[in-house]
Amino acid sequence: MACLIAAPSSGSGKTLLSLCLAAWARRQGLQLQPFKVGPDYLDPQLLSQVSGRLCRNLDPLLCGPEWVERSFHWHGSRADLALVEGVMGLFDGRGPSSEGSSAAVAAQLGLPVVLVVEASRQAGSVAALVRGFRDHGPPPVRLAGVVLNRVGSERHHALLAEALQAIEVPLLGVLPHHPSLELPSRHLGLLPPGELHDLEQRQEQWAELAVRQLNLELLLPLLAPPAAQLGAGDPIHWCLRHQQPPLEASGGSGPLPVAIASDAAFHFRYPEAGELLQAVGLEPVAWSPLADEPLPAGCRAVLLPGGYPELHAARLAASRRSLADLARAAAGGVPLVAECGGLLLLGEQLADGEGRLHRMAGVLPFQARRGGLSLGYRQATARAAGLLVRPGETFSGHEFHRWQLESVASGDGLWQLDGWGTATRSEGWTAPNVHASWLHLHWAGCPVIPSRLAAAAARAVPLPMSAVSSAPMSPSP
């Protein structure tokens, strides 16, 4: 059975170990299926790129435990090897509990745990730390062994190995100080693979580190793929069949094109989003606002996922055709769905990292500037009827952003948001053709959302060819 790679805390080396194993497997010509616990976009992008297979998120809080099990067995059983990378610390879940944690997912799926310990400033104390994680619970975990990260020397290695031997915990390998293991990051996590210009070289180094530094004889049995579930079908169609309320008929006679912002500014999207769109009769079409592309002619809806628009604010402001087409689509009744970073494109102005304001599409009445961190799971209750929600419906989502809105016009808001340690508040915009919010949703946990989008797209008037591609737009302030 596959293992779950966990750690005492974020930054310990879970992703580094996962990448080393994925790079080694690919060099061996083996198909390794990666999974990631929790609401993460950046680690999965790296794991997808290095393994050659789409990384799948396993998040029981966003998608429910049955989806987690079905997705794990469906995708994992179709590969030669499989691994699950955990999230944060092993027992970190919603608030102070272990609900939705790596430990909870390991317990649900019956996975052994490989604990990655950042050991640069430890010797014998590593035994106390590992013993604590091995014996802590609930939920109980089955510790298969430890991989030590940032081991400084052979002497340091020997000290740590003897400490683990004293508590009868297998040492499965060490990751030394090495330039390829220093992954750059920014305010929302690791750099995406498209910005790691030496990724191919790093992959070779990671594969070689796996050979030289990891005990592959002990680790390989921990990468065995799960068995297929007898009679279980594709989890995408399973969740559509079992959604509540029932699927809304789109009335379409063929796939309807949906423009999805897809570039360096907008790339926080779960792979299931595109799969669900196709399953309900929509055809995703990549569209780059950064390249100032016109919206695809005939598109019946626009999806603006999260990402880093704040890092590209000046270039987005210069994309006159894209912004004008977006405003034209909103005015023409084309369905617009925006979450987190995508929301920022719809505002009036967006501040870059230096605080300079840049003009955006002007569909919604706000400015956005860097502010405090908003992070955590949220219970979202719909406050009014709109494009994708009905009053009183509840969904589980996740919030993670550092930019905040200013000059927001008063209104009822899309959601009432509740979460551990946060005040209840209203948030977002909803209208017959607009759904815009900070909240990230995993549509496998709320498949009524893409089905309602399909129904709205079928009713929408197709967007005609842009008539404003050369029209002047006021310069960014």
PDB file of N, CA and C in Angstrom, residues 368-374 401-404:
ATOM      1  N   ALA A 368      -8.149  46.758  -4.316  1.00  0.00           N
ATOM      2  CA  ALA A 368      -7.529  45.688  -3.542  1.00  0.00           C
ATOM      3  C   ALA A 368      -6.074  46.050  -3.264  1.00  0.00           C
ATOM      4  N   ARG A 369      -5.693  45.939  -1.997  1.00  0.00           N
ATOM      5  CA  ARG A 369      -4.324  46.221  -1.568  1.00  0.00           C
ATOM      6  C   ARG A 369      -3.842  45.102  -0.657  1.00  0.00           C
ATOM      7  N   ARG A 370      -2.515  45.009  -0.520  1.00  0.00           N
ATOM      8  CA  ARG A 370      -1.950  44.033   0.397  1.00  0.00           C
ATOM      9  C   ARG A 370      -2.386  44.353   1.824  1.00  0.00           C
ATOM     10  N   GLY A 371      -2.762  43.309   2.568  1.00  0.00           N
ATOM     11  CA  GLY A 371      -3.208  43.470   3.943  1.00  0.00           C
ATOM     12  C   GLY A 371      -2.846  42.262   4.773  1.00  0.00           C
ATOM     13  N   GLY A 372      -3.643  41.977   5.783  1.00  0.00           N
ATOM     14  CA  GLY A 372      -3.389  40.843   6.655  1.00  0.00           C
ATOM     15  C   GLY A 372      -3.730  39.530   5.990  1.00  0.00           C
ATOM     16  N   LEU A 373      -3.163  38.454   6.529  1.00  0.00           N
ATOM     17  CA  LEU A 373      -3.388  37.123   5.994  1.00  0.00           C
ATOM     18  C   LEU A 373      -4.770  36.609   6.388  1.00  0.00           C
ATOM     19  N   SER A 374      -5.517  36.099   5.427  1.00  0.00           N
ATOM     20  CA  SER A 374      -6.767  35.381   5.664  1.00  0.00           C
ATOM     21  C   SER A 374      -6.535  33.934   5.268  1.00  0.00           C
ATOM     22  N   HIS A 401      -5.350  34.237   1.337  1.00  0.00           N
ATOM     23  CA  HIS A 401      -4.950  35.402   0.550  1.00  0.00           C
ATOM     24  C   HIS A 401      -4.379  36.470   1.483  1.00  0.00           C
ATOM     25  N   ARG A 402      -3.542  37.317   0.919  1.00  0.00           N
ATOM     26  CA  ARG A 402      -2.959  38.446   1.651  1.00  0.00           C
ATOM     27  C   ARG A 402      -3.449  39.792   1.130  1.00  0.00           C
ATOM     28  N   TRP A 403      -4.095  39.819  -0.019  1.00  0.00           N
ATOM     29  CA  TRP A 403      -4.667  41.077  -0.504  1.00  0.00           C
ATOM     30  C   TRP A 403      -6.077  41.211   0.066  1.00  0.00           C
ATOM     31  N   GLN A 404      -6.474  42.433   0.388  1.00  0.00           N
ATOM     32  CA  GLN A 404      -7.783  42.689   0.980  1.00  0.00           C
ATOM     33  C   GLN A 404      -8.491  43.782   0.179  1.00  0.00           C
TER      34      GLN A 404
END
